[in-house]
């Protein structure tokens, strides 16, 4: 097999400082790494070795190389397998043992997750991590063991998105779709349209808004049946937003939720803003749009990009359960039909689980 050699170069520089000159114990370990293209990278030693935690240490850079290499190798093997990938996320851990004579990396563990466009291919997509690991240039070059821990993740119908602040919804997961009506022929649609026309005519007669005219009622029924047969299309359905009462319902839901957040100092501290008003408005606009109402949220804020922007926040099981408890209490103040209540709660439960990023 023909091999091709590639060369890479960079420059790293360290300088002493008058305030803490080398070799005094407190000398600074700050390093600047430069390469043509990406520019500067600020490096230092790890904290146990008197480095600056605001800068990248060599161990982190080594782990970053392993993680990035795995992602890129995975995209290659998935492409070869003709599997369309929506997202890959890899968490990495590295162990270093150090002593008087020096130290060395003794092992690394990668925790990769993948979301694919076709949920039916999720099991196959998980299997490809082994092939990606064998392809990774960096993994093939190190002399310490690397372990892959691929979780048994639930393949979601669509990749969740997360908002720029905790005031936005926990996660964006599409509501589950109900089964479409049977469409073996146009006869079912015709009968349905005819039945609706008869029911409407009967209602109008009872209300006194239409005179007793059997011929007119029959003609209405026939016209509706003919129209349904021609279009072979189901009757227009209202959105979930309209079914639950529109904007007032979501305004009340979100307000009741944030009243509880305001009363819980520990949970409120997770929000970056002291005034919860803007967060309340963001969540209100998002839920209105998500469930089928006006698209003011997207017009004002664009695409949510929820997950990436929530990553700086530590959301553990306790925070998730607190969020759900507040939302459940808020939902209990609404006059929702049982089916609507269950649909909304199912979404919030799935969303909260997807949001958690800490054990």
CSV table of N, CA and C in Angstrom, one decimal, residues 48 63 90 104 126 156 159 175-176 208 224 249-250 253 307 313 318 347 359:
chain,number,residue,atom,x,y,z
A,48,UNK,N,-1.3,21.0,39.6
A,48,UNK,CA,-0.4,20.4,40.6
A,48,UNK,C,1.1,20.7,40.4
A,63,UNK,N,-5.0,15.0,25.5
A,63,UNK,CA,-6.3,14.4,25.5
A,63,UNK,C,-7.2,15.0,24.4
A,90,UNK,N,-17.7,13.7,22.4
A,90,UNK,CA,-16.8,12.7,23.0
A,90,UNK,C,-16.3,13.4,24.3
A,104,UNK,N,4.4,9.7,33.7
A,104,UNK,CA,4.0,9.3,32.4
A,104,UNK,C,2.5,9.1,32.4
A,126,UNK,N,-23.2,3.1,16.5
A,126,UNK,CA,-22.5,2.9,17.8
A,126,UNK,C,-21.3,1.9,17.5
A,156,UNK,N,-32.5,9.8,19.7
A,156,UNK,CA,-33.7,10.6,19.7
A,156,UNK,C,-34.1,10.9,18.2
A,159,UNK,N,-32.0,15.7,16.9
A,159,UNK,CA,-31.0,16.1,17.9
A,159,UNK,C,-31.5,17.3,18.7
A,175,UNK,N,-42.4,17.2,19.5
A,175,UNK,CA,-43.4,16.3,20.2
A,175,UNK,C,-43.7,15.1,19.3
A,176,UNK,N,-44.1,14.0,20.0
A,176,UNK,CA,-44.3,12.8,19.3
A,176,UNK,C,-45.5,12.9,18.4
A,208,UNK,N,-80.8,27.8,15.9
A,208,UNK,CA,-81.7,28.7,15.2
A,208,UNK,C,-81.0,29.6,14.2
A,224,UNK,N,-69.7,18.5,0.4
A,224,UNK,CA,-68.5,18.2,1.2
A,224,UNK,C,-67.9,16.8,0.8
A,249,UNK,N,-52.2,30.7,27.9
A,249,UNK,CA,-51.9,29.5,28.6
A,249,UNK,C,-50.4,29.4,28.9
A,250,UNK,N,-49.5,29.7,27.9
A,250,UNK,CA,-48.1,29.6,28.0
A,250,UNK,C,-47.6,30.8,28.9
A,253,UNK,N,-48.2,29.6,32.4
A,253,UNK,CA,-47.3,28.5,32.7
A,253,UNK,C,-45.9,29.0,33.1
A,307,UNK,N,-28.0,23.4,23.4
A,307,UNK,CA,-27.1,22.6,24.1
A,307,UNK,C,-25.7,23.2,24.3
A,313,UNK,N,-23.0,25.5,32.3
A,313,UNK,CA,-23.8,25.4,33.5
A,313,UNK,C,-23.7,23.9,33.9
A,318,UNK,N,-30.1,16.7,40.7
A,318,UNK,CA,-30.9,17.6,41.6
A,318,UNK,C,-31.5,18.8,40.9
A,347,UNK,N,-43.0,15.8,27.1
A,347,UNK,CA,-42.0,16.6,26.5
A,347,UNK,C,-41.0,17.2,27.6
A,359,UNK,N,-23.4,14.2,36.7
A,359,UNK,CA,-24.0,13.0,37.4
A,359,UNK,C,-24.8,13.5,38.7
